[in-house]
Amino acid sequence: MKWIDLRSDTVTQPTTAMKQAALDVPLGDDVYGDDETVNALQKRCADELGFDAGLFVPSGTQSNLLALMGHCERGDEYIVGADAHTYKFEGGGAAVLGSIQPQPIPQQADGTLDLNMVAAAIKPIGDPHFARTTCFTLENTWWGRVLPQTYIAEAAALAKQHQLAFHLDGARLYNAAVAQGFHAKEITKHFDSVSLCFSKGLGAPVGSMLVGSEALIAKARRWRKVLGGGWRQAGLLAAMANYALDNNVERLADDHRRAGELANALADISGIEVNGAFTSMVFITVPKDRLAALAAHMQSRGIKLSASNSKIRMVLHLDIDDKALIKVIDAFRSF
């Protein structure tokens, strides 16, 4: 059975063409810096997003951690959304491995942080009672929600005013760009560093990229080695990431369209509350006493859901075409 997996866009399988793209590329040892395919991907991402340098790493979690360890010193503080991935879902890595204190700010419904609250949270410079606030981070998209460009510009101005490094967790950066109809550089131009993920909506099997200044990437490269993230003939993976950039960015619009169609169809089904469709994600609430039965029903029809609580997130991706979408809608209706 070929599963229809709605749990995340991380579950995608590399296509035959993507795997073929990795077969004949030049390889080297990336720890020594001589894997030509990795080097080319790093340069491509840095150039296209408006930065001096890039670093190809195994995961988005590591990419964000390297950015924080590059921007902050031991005992420093970074400002972050209380429901942001960097703070809530990355194992406390900044505190555990970087000795960096997080200062969480409540997230608003659209994913933004109240900039007045951010400003109030910045610690006085030179006062030894406080950790030094050195970095401000945002996430785009946040639970599928695209941060407004006007808000990003205002947040960037605040960071600059207070001499804070400004980092973007852009795991789904290209979803945000495609949803707004412009190049990703229009988003990244406001930031000092950006993390982006190839293994989510872009469909590559492994890999993320951190872009920033030469100095930041030099620090990040050292910390990557310390964290065990140095890899050898990583050009195989870099080639697939490069293929994803060439072929799987514009098609994100198909995921966004299907998410909207799924939300519209579910809105007509009694017992389902549709909480919204944002880029490639659909959020619903079902009665708690029906949750286990729903999950079993969908499983029996070859559909995987993350149904650990009554609020369910479903993510559309390149492995779910229109035919699969119809099967999902029919399965919900039959339940």
mmCIF file of C-alpha atoms in Angstrom:
data_model
loop_
_atom_site.group_PDB
_atom_site.id
_atom_site.type_symbol
_atom_site.label_atom_id
_atom_site.label_comp_id
_atom_site.label_asym_id
_atom_site.label_seq_id
_atom_site.Cartn_x
_atom_site.Cartn_y
_atom_site.Cartn_z
ATOM 1 C CA MET A 1 0.000 0.000 0.000
ATOM 2 C CA LYS A 2 1.216 3.501 -0.842
ATOM 3 C CA TRP A 3 0.398 5.613 2.182
ATOM 4 C CA ILE A 4 -1.042 9.095 2.011
ATOM 5 C CA ASP A 5 0.903 10.703 4.833
ATOM 6 C CA LEU A 6 -0.476 13.982 6.179
ATOM 7 C CA ARG A 7 1.651 14.109 9.326
ATOM 8 C CA SER A 8 4.280 16.460 7.917
ATOM 9 C CA ASP A 9 6.049 17.541 4.751
ATOM 10 C CA THR A 10 9.188 15.900 6.163
ATOM 11 C CA VAL A 11 7.890 12.473 5.102
ATOM 12 C CA THR A 12 8.388 13.015 1.371
ATOM 13 C CA GLN A 13 10.380 10.483 -0.614
ATOM 14 C CA PRO A 14 13.029 11.606 -3.116
ATOM 15 C CA THR A 15 11.841 11.134 -6.673
ATOM 16 C CA THR A 16 13.693 9.035 -9.203
ATOM 17 C CA ALA A 17 14.851 12.215 -10.943
ATOM 18 C CA MET A 18 16.131 13.639 -7.673
ATOM 19 C CA LYS A 19 18.103 10.484 -6.914
ATOM 20 C CA GLN A 20 19.427 10.416 -10.471
ATOM 21 C CA ALA A 21 20.714 13.974 -10.007
ATOM 22 C CA ALA A 22 22.993 12.722 -7.224
ATOM 23 C CA LEU A 23 24.646 9.917 -9.173
ATOM 24 C CA ASP A 24 27.225 11.737 -11.260
ATOM 25 C CA VAL A 25 28.148 14.842 -9.273
ATOM 26 C CA PRO A 26 31.731 15.525 -8.164
ATOM 27 C CA LEU A 27 32.353 14.556 -4.545
ATOM 28 C CA GLY A 28 34.990 15.310 -1.946
ATOM 29 C CA ASP A 29 35.330 15.463 1.816
ATOM 30 C CA ASP A 30 33.254 18.335 3.162
ATOM 31 C CA VAL A 31 35.103 18.452 6.494
ATOM 32 C CA TYR A 32 38.166 19.371 4.438
ATOM 33 C CA GLY A 33 36.045 21.762 2.419
ATOM 34 C CA ASP A 34 36.703 20.078 -0.915
ATOM 35 C CA ASP A 35 33.318 18.650 -1.861
ATOM 36 C CA GLU A 36 32.599 20.685 -4.987
ATOM 37 C CA THR A 37 28.872 19.983 -4.969
ATOM 38 C CA VAL A 38 28.452 21.108 -1.361
ATOM 39 C CA ASN A 39 30.525 24.214 -2.030
ATOM 40 C CA ALA A 40 28.424 25.088 -5.067
ATOM 41 C CA LEU A 41 25.164 24.665 -3.144
ATOM 42 C CA GLN A 42 26.440 26.839 -0.298
ATOM 43 C CA LYS A 43 27.473 29.570 -2.718
ATOM 44 C CA ARG A 44 24.194 29.336 -4.617
ATOM 45 C CA CYS A 45 22.080 29.743 -1.481
ATOM 46 C CA ALA A 46 24.208 32.595 -0.158
ATOM 47 C CA ASP A 47 24.123 34.435 -3.493
ATOM 48 C CA GLU A 48 20.403 33.940 -4.110
ATOM 49 C CA LEU A 49 19.398 35.000 -0.589
ATOM 50 C CA GLY A 50 21.790 37.951 -0.354
ATOM 51 C CA PHE A 51 24.500 36.719 2.037
ATOM 52 C CA ASP A 52 28.244 36.281 1.994
ATOM 53 C CA ALA A 53 28.434 32.580 2.812
ATOM 54 C CA GLY A 54 26.473 29.425 3.554
ATOM 55 C CA LEU A 55 26.912 26.193 5.486
ATOM 56 C CA PHE A 56 25.187 22.932 4.549
ATOM 57 C CA VAL A 57 24.144 21.022 7.677
ATOM 58 C CA PRO A 58 22.167 17.870 8.480
ATOM 59 C CA SER A 59 19.076 19.451 10.045
ATOM 60 C CA GLY A 60 17.152 22.650 10.648
ATOM 61 C CA THR A 61 17.526 22.183 14.387
ATOM 62 C CA GLN A 62 21.297 22.179 14.014
ATOM 63 C CA SER A 63 21.195 25.140 11.635
ATOM 64 C CA ASN A 64 19.237 27.263 14.118
ATOM 65 C CA LEU A 65 21.502 26.194 16.964
ATOM 66 C CA LEU A 66 24.620 27.102 14.978
ATOM 67 C CA ALA A 67 23.170 30.527 14.245
ATOM 68 C CA LEU A 68 22.480 31.163 17.915
ATOM 69 C CA MET A 69 25.929 29.910 18.947
ATOM 70 C CA GLY A 70 27.440 32.126 16.274
ATOM 71 C CA HIS A 71 25.570 35.257 17.305
ATOM 72 C CA CYS A 72 25.668 34.760 21.088
ATOM 73 C CA GLU A 73 28.353 34.108 23.663
ATOM 74 C CA ARG A 74 28.051 32.106 26.858
ATOM 75 C CA GLY A 75 25.557 33.791 29.186
ATOM 76 C CA ASP A 76 23.941 35.877 26.444
ATOM 77 C CA GLU A 77 20.221 35.903 25.719
ATOM 78 C CA TYR A 78 18.095 35.596 22.617
ATOM 79 C CA ILE A 79 14.503 36.771 22.203
ATOM 80 C CA VAL A 80 12.158 34.236 20.657
ATOM 81 C CA GLY A 81 8.468 33.418 20.312
ATOM 82 C CA ALA A 82 7.096 31.243 23.117
ATOM 83 C CA ASP A 83 5.674 28.808 20.544
ATOM 84 C CA ALA A 84 8.525 29.082 18.058
ATOM 85 C CA HIS A 85 10.274 25.936 16.882
ATOM 86 C CA THR A 86 13.671 27.290 17.913
ATOM 87 C CA TYR A 87 12.478 27.628 21.504
ATOM 88 C CA LYS A 88 9.865 24.924 21.980
ATOM 89 C CA PHE A 89 10.742 22.029 19.713
ATOM 90 C CA GLU A 90 14.539 21.877 19.513
ATOM 91 C CA GLY A 91 15.364 20.204 22.810
ATOM 92 C CA GLY A 92 16.597 23.336 24.549
ATOM 93 C CA GLY A 93 19.799 23.117 22.552
ATOM 94 C CA ALA A 94 20.736 26.780 22.889
ATOM 95 C CA ALA A 95 20.585 26.533 26.695
ATOM 96 C CA VAL A 96 22.113 23.055 26.934
ATOM 97 C CA LEU A 97 24.909 23.369 24.390
ATOM 98 C CA GLY A 98 25.387 27.096 23.974
ATOM 99 C CA SER A 99 24.724 28.298 27.539
ATOM 100 C CA ILE A 100 22.428 30.860 25.916
ATOM 101 C CA GLN A 101 19.372 32.028 27.819
ATOM 102 C CA PRO A 102 16.087 32.174 25.886
ATOM 103 C CA GLN A 103 13.721 35.055 26.551
ATOM 104 C CA PRO A 104 10.349 33.835 25.226
ATOM 105 C CA ILE A 105 7.685 36.336 24.172
ATOM 106 C CA PRO A 106 4.027 35.271 23.785
ATOM 107 C CA GLN A 107 3.185 34.531 20.178
ATOM 108 C CA GLN A 108 0.191 36.292 18.632
ATOM 109 C CA ALA A 109 -2.348 34.432 16.511
ATOM 110 C CA ASP A 110 -0.592 35.393 13.269
ATOM 111 C CA GLY A 111 2.835 34.311 14.503
ATOM 112 C CA THR A 112 4.139 37.796 15.201
ATOM 113 C CA LEU A 113 5.557 39.025 18.492
ATOM 114 C CA ASP A 114 4.334 42.284 19.987
ATOM 115 C CA LEU A 115 7.310 44.539 19.284
ATOM 116 C CA ASN A 116 6.560 46.659 22.359
ATOM 117 C CA MET A 117 6.951 43.499 24.445
ATOM 118 C CA VAL A 118 10.139 42.646 22.573
ATOM 119 C CA ALA A 119 11.576 46.091 23.267
ATOM 120 C CA ALA A 120 10.625 45.839 26.947
ATOM 121 C CA ALA A 121 12.383 42.461 27.204
ATOM 122 C CA ILE A 122 15.736 43.773 25.953
ATOM 123 C CA LYS A 123 18.070 44.003 28.927
ATOM 124 C CA PRO A 124 19.929 47.217 29.862
ATOM 125 C CA ILE A 125 23.387 47.331 28.329
ATOM 126 C CA GLY A 126 26.200 47.045 30.834
ATOM 127 C CA ASP A 127 24.083 46.020 33.838
ATOM 128 C CA PRO A 128 25.736 42.893 35.324
ATOM 129 C CA HIS A 129 22.454 41.737 36.859
ATOM 130 C CA PHE A 130 21.156 40.640 33.461
ATOM 131 C CA ALA A 131 22.080 38.367 30.629
ATOM 132 C CA ARG A 132 23.132 40.370 27.581
ATOM 133 C CA THR A 133 20.411 40.446 24.943
ATOM 134 C CA THR A 134 22.255 39.831 21.683
ATOM 135 C CA CYS A 135 19.856 38.162 19.248
ATOM 136 C CA PHE A 136 16.227 38.377 18.127
ATOM 137 C CA THR A 137 14.699 35.473 16.189
ATOM 138 C CA LEU A 138 11.551 35.043 14.103
ATOM 139 C CA GLU A 139 10.023 32.070 12.303
ATOM 140 C CA ASN A 140 8.526 32.228 8.809
ATOM 141 C CA THR A 141 6.287 30.427 8.152
ATOM 142 C CA TRP A 142 4.919 29.825 11.667
ATOM 143 C CA TRP A 143 2.453 26.918 11.679
ATOM 144 C CA GLY A 144 1.959 27.727 8.021
ATOM 145 C CA ARG A 145 1.287 31.396 8.659
ATOM 146 C CA VAL A 146 3.242 33.921 6.603
ATOM 147 C CA LEU A 147 4.650 36.845 8.564
ATOM 148 C CA PRO A 148 3.682 40.198 6.980
ATOM 149 C CA GLN A 149 6.538 41.947 5.211
ATOM 150 C CA THR A 150 5.710 45.228 6.948
ATOM 151 C CA TYR A 151 6.042 43.503 10.313
ATOM 152 C CA ILE A 152 9.393 41.949 9.394
ATOM 153 C CA ALA A 153 10.709 45.379 8.374
ATOM 154 C CA GLU A 154 9.583 46.886 11.692
ATOM 155 C CA ALA A 155 11.144 44.007 13.630
ATOM 156 C CA ALA A 156 14.402 44.427 11.702
ATOM 157 C CA ALA A 157 14.467 48.139 12.529
ATOM 158 C CA LEU A 158 13.978 47.330 16.218
ATOM 159 C CA ALA A 159 16.822 44.804 16.131
ATOM 160 C CA LYS A 160 19.111 47.312 14.449
ATOM 161 C CA GLN A 161 18.163 50.052 16.914
ATOM 162 C CA HIS A 162 19.209 47.834 19.822
ATOM 163 C CA GLN A 163 22.223 46.317 18.026
ATOM 164 C CA LEU A 164 20.758 42.814 18.080
ATOM 165 C CA ALA A 165 21.567 40.112 15.570
ATOM 166 C CA PHE A 166 18.390 39.257 13.656
ATOM 167 C CA HIS A 167 17.918 35.563 12.782
ATOM 168 C CA LEU A 168 15.190 33.866 10.769
ATOM 169 C CA ASP A 169 14.139 30.268 11.230
ATOM 170 C CA GLY A 170 13.085 29.947 7.607
ATOM 171 C CA ALA A 171 12.482 26.206 7.565
ATOM 172 C CA ARG A 172 9.593 26.853 5.167
ATOM 173 C CA LEU A 173 10.982 30.086 3.745
ATOM 174 C CA TYR A 174 10.006 29.190 0.191
ATOM 175 C CA ASN A 175 6.405 28.522 1.202
ATOM 176 C CA ALA A 176 6.292 32.088 2.512
ATOM 177 C CA ALA A 177 7.845 33.470 -0.663
ATOM 178 C CA VAL A 178 5.598 31.509 -3.044
ATOM 179 C CA ALA A 179 2.485 32.440 -1.056
ATOM 180 C CA GLN A 180 3.350 36.125 -1.472
ATOM 181 C CA GLY A 181 4.394 35.847 -5.084
ATOM 182 C CA PHE A 182 7.965 37.094 -4.854
ATOM 183 C CA HIS A 183 11.547 35.878 -4.492
ATOM 184 C CA ALA A 184 12.702 34.634 -1.108
ATOM 185 C CA LYS A 185 15.360 37.373 -1.042
ATOM 186 C CA GLU A 186 12.595 39.891 -0.386
ATOM 187 C CA ILE A 187 12.185 38.203 2.997
ATOM 188 C CA THR A 188 15.793 37.368 3.804
ATOM 189 C CA LYS A 189 17.151 40.844 3.040
ATOM 190 C CA HIS A 190 16.006 41.985 6.471
ATOM 191 C CA PHE A 191 17.994 39.372 8.433
ATOM 192 C CA ASP A 192 21.580 38.807 9.554
ATOM 193 C CA SER A 193 21.223 35.039 9.209
ATOM 194 C CA VAL A 194 18.676 32.581 7.845
ATOM 195 C CA SER A 195 18.132 28.876 8.269
ATOM 196 C CA LEU A 196 16.244 27.061 5.525
ATOM 197 C CA CYS A 197 15.255 23.423 5.170
ATOM 198 C CA PHE A 198 15.441 21.250 2.058
ATOM 199 C CA SER A 199 13.699 18.218 3.585
ATOM 200 C CA LYS A 200 10.300 19.774 4.212
ATOM 201 C CA GLY A 201 8.161 21.094 1.348
ATOM 202 C CA LEU A 202 11.093 21.020 -1.080
ATOM 203 C CA GLY A 203 11.211 17.227 -0.898
ATOM 204 C CA ALA A 204 14.917 16.485 -0.393
ATOM 205 C CA PRO A 205 15.679 13.600 1.991
ATOM 206 C CA VAL A 206 18.142 15.399 4.296
ATOM 207 C CA GLY A 207 19.713 18.796 4.799
ATOM 208 C CA SER A 208 19.377 22.432 5.768
ATOM 209 C CA MET A 209 21.361 25.569 4.997
ATOM 210 C CA LEU A 210 22.532 28.382 7.218
ATOM 211 C CA VAL A 211 23.443 31.608 5.439
ATOM 212 C CA GLY A 212 25.044 34.695 6.911
ATOM 213 C CA SER A 213 28.247 36.704 7.010
ATOM 214 C CA GLU A 214 31.669 35.145 6.459
ATOM 215 C CA ALA A 215 32.460 35.596 10.148
ATOM 216 C CA LEU A 216 29.220 33.962 11.313
ATOM 217 C CA ILE A 217 29.612 30.995 8.982
ATOM 218 C CA ALA A 218 33.229 30.509 10.100
ATOM 219 C CA LYS A 219 32.039 30.246 13.713
ATOM 220 C CA ALA A 220 29.155 28.020 12.692
ATOM 221 C CA ARG A 221 31.490 25.681 10.820
ATOM 222 C CA ARG A 222 33.578 25.187 13.938
ATOM 223 C CA TRP A 223 30.522 24.563 16.123
ATOM 224 C CA ARG A 224 29.132 22.157 13.524
ATOM 225 C CA LYS A 225 32.275 20.055 13.933
ATOM 226 C CA VAL A 226 32.002 20.218 17.735
ATOM 227 C CA LEU A 227 28.377 19.059 17.520
ATOM 228 C CA GLY A 228 29.292 16.096 15.316
ATOM 229 C CA GLY A 229 27.765 17.641 12.206
ATOM 230 C CA GLY A 230 30.821 17.435 9.966
ATOM 231 C CA TRP A 231 30.134 15.106 7.079
ATOM 232 C CA ARG A 232 32.196 13.621 4.307
ATOM 233 C CA GLN A 233 30.900 12.991 0.754
ATOM 234 C CA ALA A 234 27.818 15.093 1.434
ATOM 235 C CA GLY A 235 27.663 16.148 -2.201
ATOM 236 C CA LEU A 236 25.209 13.298 -2.776
ATOM 237 C CA LEU A 237 22.743 15.080 -0.488
ATOM 238 C CA ALA A 238 23.701 18.533 -1.752
ATOM 239 C CA ALA A 239 22.878 17.445 -5.302
ATOM 240 C CA MET A 240 19.388 16.436 -4.216
ATOM 241 C CA ALA A 241 18.945 19.731 -2.379
ATOM 242 C CA ASN A 242 20.067 21.545 -5.510
ATOM 243 C CA TYR A 243 17.535 19.566 -7.552
ATOM 244 C CA ALA A 244 14.853 20.590 -5.058
ATOM 245 C CA LEU A 245 15.685 24.273 -5.555
ATOM 246 C CA ASP A 246 15.543 23.846 -9.330
ATOM 247 C CA ASN A 247 12.298 21.879 -9.473
ATOM 248 C CA ASN A 248 10.276 22.022 -6.264
ATOM 249 C CA VAL A 249 9.917 25.683 -5.310
ATOM 250 C CA GLU A 250 7.240 26.964 -7.678
ATOM 251 C CA ARG A 251 5.210 23.770 -7.236
ATOM 252 C CA LEU A 252 4.666 24.689 -3.565
ATOM 253 C CA ALA A 253 1.716 26.663 -4.912
ATOM 254 C CA ASP A 254 0.051 23.305 -5.645
ATOM 255 C CA ASP A 255 0.372 22.325 -1.972
ATOM 256 C CA HIS A 256 -1.148 25.644 -0.938
ATOM 257 C CA ARG A 257 -4.045 25.190 -3.353
ATOM 258 C CA ARG A 258 -4.729 21.647 -2.151
ATOM 259 C CA ALA A 259 -4.646 22.782 1.464
ATOM 260 C CA GLY A 260 -7.346 25.324 0.694
ATOM 261 C CA GLU A 261 -9.436 22.724 -1.151
ATOM 262 C CA LEU A 262 -9.124 20.279 1.737
ATOM 263 C CA ALA A 263 -10.170 22.912 4.270
ATOM 264 C CA ASN A 264 -13.184 23.907 2.166
ATOM 265 C CA ALA A 265 -14.313 20.294 1.811
ATOM 266 C CA LEU A 266 -13.947 19.535 5.519
ATOM 267 C CA ALA A 267 -15.896 22.646 6.478
ATOM 268 C CA ASP A 268 -19.034 20.958 5.094
ATOM 269 C CA ILE A 269 -18.656 17.871 7.302
ATOM 270 C CA SER A 270 -20.580 17.798 10.576
ATOM 271 C CA GLY A 271 -18.401 17.306 13.645
ATOM 272 C CA ILE A 272 -15.264 18.871 12.166
ATOM 273 C CA GLU A 273 -14.232 22.394 13.076
ATOM 274 C CA VAL A 274 -11.861 23.852 10.504
ATOM 275 C CA ASN A 275 -9.483 26.214 12.284
ATOM 276 C CA GLY A 276 -7.802 27.426 9.130
ATOM 277 C CA ALA A 277 -5.666 26.672 6.098
ATOM 278 C CA PHE A 278 -2.297 28.440 5.964
ATOM 279 C CA THR A 279 0.032 27.829 3.012
ATOM 280 C CA SER A 280 0.430 24.006 2.958
ATOM 281 C CA MET A 281 -1.184 23.300 6.334
ATOM 282 C CA VAL A 282 -4.756 22.618 7.421
ATOM 283 C CA PHE A 283 -5.817 22.701 11.064
ATOM 284 C CA ILE A 284 -8.986 21.041 12.343
ATOM 285 C CA THR A 285 -10.549 20.161 15.677
ATOM 286 C CA VAL A 286 -12.576 16.977 16.160
ATOM 287 C CA PRO A 287 -14.417 15.746 19.273
ATOM 288 C CA LYS A 288 -11.972 14.102 21.636
ATOM 289 C CA ASP A 289 -14.166 11.025 22.084
ATOM 290 C CA ARG A 290 -14.079 10.420 18.306
ATOM 291 C CA LEU A 291 -10.358 10.912 17.840
ATOM 292 C CA ALA A 292 -9.191 7.293 18.180
ATOM 293 C CA ALA A 293 -11.931 6.036 15.876
ATOM 294 C CA LEU A 294 -11.094 8.667 13.274
ATOM 295 C CA ALA A 295 -7.415 7.772 13.335
ATOM 296 C CA ALA A 296 -8.209 4.065 12.944
ATOM 297 C CA HIS A 297 -10.670 4.781 10.130
ATOM 298 C CA MET A 298 -8.128 6.849 8.210
ATOM 299 C CA GLN A 299 -5.383 4.285 8.837
ATOM 300 C CA SER A 300 -7.588 1.561 7.359
ATOM 301 C CA ARG A 301 -7.807 3.637 4.189
ATOM 302 C CA GLY A 302 -4.072 4.152 3.932
ATOM 303 C CA ILE A 303 -4.008 7.656 5.391
ATOM 304 C CA LYS A 304 -1.702 8.705 8.219
ATOM 305 C CA LEU A 305 -2.635 11.542 10.578
ATOM 306 C CA SER A 306 -0.951 13.089 13.606
ATOM 307 C CA ALA A 307 -3.941 12.575 15.875
ATOM 308 C CA SER A 308 -2.522 12.638 19.396
ATOM 309 C CA ASN A 309 -5.068 15.261 20.462
ATOM 310 C CA SER A 310 -8.299 16.710 19.168
ATOM 311 C CA LYS A 311 -6.486 19.486 17.315
ATOM 312 C CA ILE A 312 -5.035 17.952 14.155
ATOM 313 C CA ARG A 313 -2.518 19.474 11.758
ATOM 314 C CA MET A 314 -2.422 18.112 8.219
ATOM 315 C CA VAL A 315 0.368 19.065 5.818
ATOM 316 C CA LEU A 316 0.152 18.845 2.037
ATOM 317 C CA HIS A 317 3.331 18.080 0.102
ATOM 318 C CA LEU A 318 4.678 16.824 -3.202
ATOM 319 C CA ASP A 319 3.753 13.189 -2.488
ATOM 320 C CA ILE A 320 0.055 14.124 -2.274
ATOM 321 C CA ASP A 321 -1.475 14.828 -5.673
ATOM 322 C CA ASP A 322 -5.069 15.684 -6.597
ATOM 323 C CA LYS A 323 -6.067 12.013 -6.708
ATOM 324 C CA ALA A 324 -4.732 11.460 -3.196
ATOM 325 C CA LEU A 325 -6.508 14.602 -2.009
ATOM 326 C CA ILE A 326 -9.838 13.220 -3.230
ATOM 327 C CA LYS A 327 -9.171 9.997 -1.298
ATOM 328 C CA VAL A 328 -8.531 11.984 1.863
ATOM 329 C CA ILE A 329 -11.735 14.000 1.483
ATOM 330 C CA ASP A 330 -13.757 10.845 0.735
ATOM 331 C CA ALA A 331 -12.306 9.111 3.799
ATOM 332 C CA PHE A 332 -13.327 11.994 6.066
ATOM 333 C CA ARG A 333 -16.807 12.037 4.551
ATOM 334 C CA SER A 334 -17.290 8.307 4.986
ATOM 335 C CA PHE A 335 -16.362 8.593 8.648
#
